[in-house]
Amino acid sequence: MPDPLKHRLDLWLRSERAMGLPAVPLVDMGYVDESADPSPPKQTPAAPPSRAAQFFAGGPATKQPTAAPPGPPAVTGARPNLYGNAEPPMAKPSANPLPLLDQPFTAPVLSRDEKIRALRELDDAQVKGCTKCRLHQTRTNTVFGEGDPDARIFFIGEGPGENEDLSGRPFVGRAGQLLDKMIAGMGFRRDQVFIANIVKCRPPQNRAPAADETDTCTPYLVRQLEVVRPEAIITLGLPSSQYMLQSKLSMSRLRGNWHQWRGIRLMPTFHPAYLLRAYTEDNRAKVWDDLKKVLEALGLPVPKRSGKQE
Ligand code: URA
């Protein structure tokens, strides 16, 4: 912007403020290029895994599907996501539904029966028929999430993939099989934890959810967390970790450290789909360290890690 114009704009904004009017953001006036906003880089996918199923136990690995049928309204500014597919840039956090990061829930904890009823009602009355964002146009099923309503540990993924969209259940594809192994490695069955996603409908081509989609959808997740009231949240991957913490830090900065989300401890770790792509001993050890920290914090026994390659 030329200097004289900047000066006049400055005077104008000052006079507005002096009159008690809110300042007009430069973005609205077209003076700031929003596309220049630097979002943290996504994980760079590594070579396809060959021994993914050995994460904790063992078994052959097959390739994660990457192609999806055409469909959705295109979102511009695409960059590769966990699956190597296009995704829109992460927009700045807007008027999002996570305003009270540091304010614990105050509603009383429900009984198990009340939790079951509340979750069912949320799904039946609100999520299943939701048309609040563009993702409803291309979904087959909504994916509410599932697990023990009294779960002590709540996993949060990014969004349903193809298998989840078809089945209506979270983490049932290849990444889900690896998540099951992570859960088993912690000494739990899948139905003893709770598993949900940032968005309840599949983003087309498995792209990461756009900011307006997460902003629209996360009140459902917040309500699920308020009902289940877990002792620990484990966010899987960068989008869910960054979104829950309203952070722009990279995964290497976020994972392995405790964070707080509304009075609940939150541990970010790698997404199993990323792990499938970058299946190194180093990454597996990092994930196991993160999961171990959760067990220790909850006073739970730490099983011996199986499937470790020396
Ligand atoms: N990836 C996710 O983030 N969530 C799912 O439910 C499946 C794959």
PDB file of N, CA and C in Angstrom, residues 14-76:
ATOM      1  N   ARG A  14      -8.047   5.848  13.417  1.00  0.00           N
ATOM      2  CA  ARG A  14      -7.955   6.514  14.725  1.00  0.00           C
ATOM      3  C   ARG A  14      -9.229   7.293  15.031  1.00  0.00           C
ATOM      4  N   SER A  15      -9.730   7.990  13.991  1.00  0.00           N
ATOM      5  CA  SER A  15     -10.923   8.799  14.260  1.00  0.00           C
ATOM      6  C   SER A  15     -12.117   7.895  14.550  1.00  0.00           C
ATOM      7  N   GLU A  16     -12.162   6.770  13.886  1.00  0.00           N
ATOM      8  CA  GLU A  16     -13.241   5.817  14.167  1.00  0.00           C
ATOM      9  C   GLU A  16     -13.175   5.344  15.601  1.00  0.00           C
ATOM     10  N   ARG A  17     -11.933   4.996  16.014  1.00  0.00           N
ATOM     11  CA  ARG A  17     -11.761   4.510  17.385  1.00  0.00           C
ATOM     12  C   ARG A  17     -12.131   5.596  18.380  1.00  0.00           C
ATOM     13  N   ALA A  18     -11.734   6.850  18.049  1.00  0.00           N
ATOM     14  CA  ALA A  18     -12.041   7.964  18.955  1.00  0.00           C
ATOM     15  C   ALA A  18     -13.550   8.119  19.121  1.00  0.00           C
ATOM     16  N   MET A  19     -14.283   7.720  18.082  1.00  0.00           N
ATOM     17  CA  MET A  19     -15.750   7.833  18.177  1.00  0.00           C
ATOM     18  C   MET A  19     -16.375   6.575  18.782  1.00  0.00           C
ATOM     19  N   GLY A  20     -15.488   5.680  19.181  1.00  0.00           N
ATOM     20  CA  GLY A  20     -16.004   4.471  19.827  1.00  0.00           C
ATOM     21  C   GLY A  20     -16.470   3.417  18.841  1.00  0.00           C
ATOM     22  N   LEU A  21     -16.113   3.595  17.555  1.00  0.00           N
ATOM     23  CA  LEU A  21     -16.539   2.599  16.572  1.00  0.00           C
ATOM     24  C   LEU A  21     -15.481   1.503  16.479  1.00  0.00           C
ATOM     25  N   PRO A  22     -15.905   0.264  16.209  1.00  0.00           N
ATOM     26  CA  PRO A  22     -14.905  -0.794  16.063  1.00  0.00           C
ATOM     27  C   PRO A  22     -14.084  -0.554  14.795  1.00  0.00           C
ATOM     28  N   ALA A  23     -12.788  -0.832  14.872  1.00  0.00           N
ATOM     29  CA  ALA A  23     -11.930  -0.630  13.703  1.00  0.00           C
ATOM     30  C   ALA A  23     -12.314  -1.608  12.606  1.00  0.00           C
ATOM     31  N   VAL A  24     -12.229  -1.162  11.360  1.00  0.00           N
ATOM     32  CA  VAL A  24     -12.528  -2.037  10.228  1.00  0.00           C
ATOM     33  C   VAL A  24     -11.268  -2.838   9.924  1.00  0.00           C
ATOM     34  N   PRO A  25     -11.353  -4.203   9.940  1.00  0.00           N
ATOM     35  CA  PRO A  25     -10.146  -4.966   9.658  1.00  0.00           C
ATOM     36  C   PRO A  25      -9.643  -4.694   8.244  1.00  0.00           C
ATOM     37  N   LEU A  26      -8.334  -4.600   8.108  1.00  0.00           N
ATOM     38  CA  LEU A  26      -7.758  -4.317   6.793  1.00  0.00           C
ATOM     39  C   LEU A  26      -8.155  -5.394   5.788  1.00  0.00           C
ATOM     40  N   VAL A  27      -8.368  -6.625   6.291  1.00  0.00           N
ATOM     41  CA  VAL A  27      -8.739  -7.705   5.375  1.00  0.00           C
ATOM     42  C   VAL A  27     -10.011  -7.357   4.629  1.00  0.00           C
ATOM     43  N   ASP A  28     -11.003  -6.818   5.395  1.00  0.00           N
ATOM     44  CA  ASP A  28     -12.285  -6.495   4.770  1.00  0.00           C
ATOM     45  C   ASP A  28     -12.126  -5.449   3.681  1.00  0.00           C
ATOM     46  N   MET A  29     -11.047  -4.656   3.788  1.00  0.00           N
ATOM     47  CA  MET A  29     -10.867  -3.586   2.812  1.00  0.00           C
ATOM     48  C   MET A  29      -9.984  -4.029   1.656  1.00  0.00           C
ATOM     49  N   GLY A  30      -9.604  -5.310   1.699  1.00  0.00           N
ATOM     50  CA  GLY A  30      -8.822  -5.818   0.583  1.00  0.00           C
ATOM     51  C   GLY A  30      -7.358  -5.462   0.648  1.00  0.00           C
ATOM     52  N   TYR A  31      -6.861  -4.980   1.806  1.00  0.00           N
ATOM     53  CA  TYR A  31      -5.464  -4.584   1.897  1.00  0.00           C
ATOM     54  C   TYR A  31      -4.544  -5.688   2.409  1.00  0.00           C
ATOM     55  N   VAL A  32      -5.135  -6.745   2.943  1.00  0.00           N
ATOM     56  CA  VAL A  32      -4.308  -7.849   3.418  1.00  0.00           C
ATOM     57  C   VAL A  32      -4.637  -9.092   2.621  1.00  0.00           C
ATOM     58  N   ASP A  33      -3.612  -9.736   2.135  1.00  0.00           N
ATOM     59  CA  ASP A  33      -3.795 -10.941   1.349  1.00  0.00           C
ATOM     60  C   ASP A  33      -3.944 -12.120   2.310  1.00  0.00           C
ATOM     61  N   GLU A  34      -5.179 -12.615   2.475  1.00  0.00           N
ATOM     62  CA  GLU A  34      -5.398 -13.704   3.434  1.00  0.00           C
ATOM     63  C   GLU A  34      -4.686 -14.976   3.012  1.00  0.00           C
ATOM     64  N   SER A  35      -4.507 -15.120   1.711  1.00  0.00           N
ATOM     65  CA  SER A  35      -3.864 -16.353   1.274  1.00  0.00           C
ATOM     66  C   SER A  35      -2.414 -16.391   1.712  1.00  0.00           C
ATOM     67  N   ALA A  36      -1.882 -15.229   2.124  1.00  0.00           N
ATOM     68  CA  ALA A  36      -0.489 -15.201   2.562  1.00  0.00           C
ATOM     69  C   ALA A  36      -0.352 -15.633   4.016  1.00  0.00           C
ATOM     70  N   ASP A  37      -1.484 -15.893   4.673  1.00  0.00           N
ATOM     71  CA  ASP A  37      -1.439 -16.307   6.076  1.00  0.00           C
ATOM     72  C   ASP A  37      -0.715 -17.646   6.183  1.00  0.00           C
ATOM     73  N   PRO A  38       0.405 -17.693   6.920  1.00  0.00           N
ATOM     74  CA  PRO A  38       1.175 -18.935   6.921  1.00  0.00           C
ATOM     75  C   PRO A  38       0.602 -19.966   7.894  1.00  0.00           C
ATOM     76  N   SER A  39      -0.041 -20.993   7.357  1.00  0.00           N
ATOM     77  CA  SER A  39      -0.480 -22.097   8.203  1.00  0.00           C
ATOM     78  C   SER A  39       0.706 -23.012   8.422  1.00  0.00           C
ATOM     79  N   PRO A  40       0.748 -23.707   9.561  1.00  0.00           N
ATOM     80  CA  PRO A  40       1.862 -24.618   9.781  1.00  0.00           C
ATOM     81  C   PRO A  40       1.866 -25.709   8.723  1.00  0.00           C
ATOM     82  N   PRO A  41       3.042 -26.163   8.347  1.00  0.00           N
ATOM     83  CA  PRO A  41       3.079 -27.183   7.306  1.00  0.00           C
ATOM     84  C   PRO A  41       2.453 -28.486   7.781  1.00  0.00           C
ATOM     85  N   LYS A  42       1.844 -29.191   6.849  1.00  0.00           N
ATOM     86  CA  LYS A  42       1.300 -30.497   7.174  1.00  0.00           C
ATOM     87  C   LYS A  42       2.445 -31.493   7.240  1.00  0.00           C
ATOM     88  N   GLN A  43       2.173 -32.669   7.802  1.00  0.00           N
ATOM     89  CA  GLN A  43       3.179 -33.722   7.811  1.00  0.00           C
ATOM     90  C   GLN A  43       3.455 -34.119   6.371  1.00  0.00           C
ATOM     91  N   THR A  44       4.733 -34.244   6.042  1.00  0.00           N
ATOM     92  CA  THR A  44       5.064 -34.677   4.699  1.00  0.00           C
ATOM     93  C   THR A  44       4.950 -36.192   4.642  1.00  0.00           C
ATOM     94  N   PRO A  45       4.072 -36.690   3.775  1.00  0.00           N
ATOM     95  CA  PRO A  45       3.930 -38.137   3.724  1.00  0.00           C
ATOM     96  C   PRO A  45       5.230 -38.806   3.306  1.00  0.00           C
ATOM     97  N   ALA A  46       5.604 -39.865   3.982  1.00  0.00           N
ATOM     98  CA  ALA A  46       6.802 -40.625   3.618  1.00  0.00           C
ATOM     99  C   ALA A  46       6.377 -41.792   2.738  1.00  0.00           C
ATOM    100  N   ALA A  47       7.318 -42.663   2.475  1.00  0.00           N
ATOM    101  CA  ALA A  47       7.034 -43.796   1.609  1.00  0.00           C
ATOM    102  C   ALA A  47       5.919 -44.644   2.202  1.00  0.00           C
ATOM    103  N   PRO A  48       5.156 -45.344   1.339  1.00  0.00           N
ATOM    104  CA  PRO A  48       4.072 -46.177   1.848  1.00  0.00           C
ATOM    105  C   PRO A  48       4.617 -47.232   2.813  1.00  0.00           C
ATOM    106  N   PRO A  49       3.833 -47.587   3.813  1.00  0.00           N
ATOM    107  CA  PRO A  49       4.323 -48.526   4.818  1.00  0.00           C
ATOM    108  C   PRO A  49       4.365 -49.950   4.294  1.00  0.00           C
ATOM    109  N   SER A  50       5.258 -50.731   4.816  1.00  0.00           N
ATOM    110  CA  SER A  50       5.248 -52.133   4.451  1.00  0.00           C
ATOM    111  C   SER A  50       4.962 -52.998   5.661  1.00  0.00           C
ATOM    112  N   ARG A  51       5.148 -52.451   6.868  1.00  0.00           N
ATOM    113  CA  ARG A  51       4.973 -53.296   8.039  1.00  0.00           C
ATOM    114  C   ARG A  51       4.052 -52.618   9.039  1.00  0.00           C
ATOM    115  N   ALA A  52       3.061 -51.929   8.480  1.00  0.00           N
ATOM    116  CA  ALA A  52       2.228 -51.111   9.356  1.00  0.00           C
ATOM    117  C   ALA A  52       1.554 -51.919  10.459  1.00  0.00           C
ATOM    118  N   ALA A  53       1.083 -53.102  10.093  1.00  0.00           N
ATOM    119  CA  ALA A  53       0.293 -53.854  11.069  1.00  0.00           C
ATOM    120  C   ALA A  53       1.145 -54.356  12.228  1.00  0.00           C
ATOM    121  N   GLN A  54       2.463 -54.172  12.138  1.00  0.00           N
ATOM    122  CA  GLN A  54       3.308 -54.613  13.242  1.00  0.00           C
ATOM    123  C   GLN A  54       3.454 -53.541  14.294  1.00  0.00           C
ATOM    124  N   PHE A  55       2.642 -52.503  14.214  1.00  0.00           N
ATOM    125  CA  PHE A  55       2.834 -51.385  15.150  1.00  0.00           C
ATOM    126  C   PHE A  55       2.936 -51.870  16.578  1.00  0.00           C
ATOM    127  N   PHE A  56       1.994 -52.660  17.011  1.00  0.00           N
ATOM    128  CA  PHE A  56       2.115 -53.237  18.337  1.00  0.00           C
ATOM    129  C   PHE A  56       2.158 -54.756  18.294  1.00  0.00           C
ATOM    130  N   ALA A  57       1.555 -55.343  17.261  1.00  0.00           N
ATOM    131  CA  ALA A  57       1.464 -56.794  17.269  1.00  0.00           C
ATOM    132  C   ALA A  57       2.061 -57.431  16.021  1.00  0.00           C
ATOM    133  N   GLY A  58       1.580 -57.096  14.866  1.00  0.00           N
ATOM    134  CA  GLY A  58       2.121 -57.697  13.652  1.00  0.00           C
ATOM    135  C   GLY A  58       1.041 -58.014  12.665  1.00  0.00           C
ATOM    136  N   GLY A  59       1.404 -58.122  11.367  1.00  0.00           N
ATOM    137  CA  GLY A  59       0.437 -58.440  10.324  1.00  0.00           C
ATOM    138  C   GLY A  59       0.766 -57.682   9.068  1.00  0.00           C
ATOM    139  N   PRO A  60       0.260 -58.149   7.929  1.00  0.00           N
ATOM    140  CA  PRO A  60       0.613 -57.499   6.672  1.00  0.00           C
ATOM    141  C   PRO A  60      -0.108 -56.182   6.500  1.00  0.00           C
ATOM    142  N   ALA A  61       0.523 -55.295   5.771  1.00  0.00           N
ATOM    143  CA  ALA A  61      -0.080 -53.986   5.531  1.00  0.00           C
ATOM    144  C   ALA A  61      -0.543 -53.889   4.092  1.00  0.00           C
ATOM    145  N   THR A  62      -1.687 -53.232   3.902  1.00  0.00           N
ATOM    146  CA  THR A  62      -2.122 -52.938   2.540  1.00  0.00           C
ATOM    147  C   THR A  62      -2.245 -51.442   2.402  1.00  0.00           C
ATOM    148  N   LYS A  63      -2.351 -50.991   1.153  1.00  0.00           N
ATOM    149  CA  LYS A  63      -2.273 -49.552   0.930  1.00  0.00           C
ATOM    150  C   LYS A  63      -3.579 -48.842   1.259  1.00  0.00           C
ATOM    151  N   GLN A  64      -3.463 -47.659   1.866  1.00  0.00           N
ATOM    152  CA  GLN A  64      -4.627 -46.812   2.160  1.00  0.00           C
ATOM    153  C   GLN A  64      -5.204 -46.306   0.853  1.00  0.00           C
ATOM    154  N   PRO A  65      -6.534 -46.448   0.639  1.00  0.00           N
ATOM    155  CA  PRO A  65      -7.083 -45.903  -0.609  1.00  0.00           C
ATOM    156  C   PRO A  65      -6.941 -44.399  -0.640  1.00  0.00           C
ATOM    157  N   THR A  66      -6.565 -43.883  -1.809  1.00  0.00           N
ATOM    158  CA  THR A  66      -6.407 -42.436  -1.900  1.00  0.00           C
ATOM    159  C   THR A  66      -7.419 -41.817  -2.856  1.00  0.00           C
ATOM    160  N   ALA A  67      -7.892 -42.602  -3.826  1.00  0.00           N
ATOM    161  CA  ALA A  67      -8.803 -42.002  -4.797  1.00  0.00           C
ATOM    162  C   ALA A  67     -10.220 -42.044  -4.267  1.00  0.00           C
ATOM    163  N   ALA A  68     -11.017 -41.090  -4.654  1.00  0.00           N
ATOM    164  CA  ALA A  68     -12.420 -41.083  -4.245  1.00  0.00           C
ATOM    165  C   ALA A  68     -13.240 -40.599  -5.412  1.00  0.00           C
ATOM    166  N   PRO A  69     -14.516 -40.986  -5.440  1.00  0.00           N
ATOM    167  CA  PRO A  69     -15.342 -40.555  -6.562  1.00  0.00           C
ATOM    168  C   PRO A  69     -15.459 -39.048  -6.605  1.00  0.00           C
ATOM    169  N   PRO A  70     -15.645 -38.491  -7.801  1.00  0.00           N
ATOM    170  CA  PRO A  70     -15.758 -37.041  -7.895  1.00  0.00           C
ATOM    171  C   PRO A  70     -17.017 -36.591  -7.197  1.00  0.00           C
ATOM    172  N   GLY A  71     -17.071 -35.366  -6.803  1.00  0.00           N
ATOM    173  CA  GLY A  71     -18.317 -34.966  -6.188  1.00  0.00           C
ATOM    174  C   GLY A  71     -18.383 -33.557  -5.678  1.00  0.00           C
ATOM    175  N   PRO A  72     -17.573 -33.232  -4.704  1.00  0.00           N
ATOM    176  CA  PRO A  72     -17.871 -32.074  -3.873  1.00  0.00           C
ATOM    177  C   PRO A  72     -17.670 -30.769  -4.604  1.00  0.00           C
ATOM    178  N   PRO A  73     -18.248 -29.714  -4.077  1.00  0.00           N
ATOM    179  CA  PRO A  73     -17.877 -28.401  -4.565  1.00  0.00           C
ATOM    180  C   PRO A  73     -16.380 -28.220  -4.332  1.00  0.00           C
ATOM    181  N   ALA A  74     -15.656 -27.798  -5.365  1.00  0.00           N
ATOM    182  CA  ALA A  74     -14.206 -27.666  -5.222  1.00  0.00           C
ATOM    183  C   ALA A  74     -13.872 -26.541  -4.254  1.00  0.00           C
ATOM    184  N   VAL A  75     -12.805 -26.741  -3.477  1.00  0.00           N
ATOM    185  CA  VAL A  75     -12.339 -25.685  -2.598  1.00  0.00           C
ATOM    186  C   VAL A  75     -10.963 -25.281  -3.104  1.00  0.00           C
ATOM    187  N   THR A  76     -10.759 -24.008  -3.324  1.00  0.00           N
ATOM    188  CA  THR A  76      -9.523 -23.579  -3.953  1.00  0.00           C
ATOM    189  C   THR A  76      -8.382 -23.466  -2.951  1.00  0.00           C
TER     190      THR A  76
END
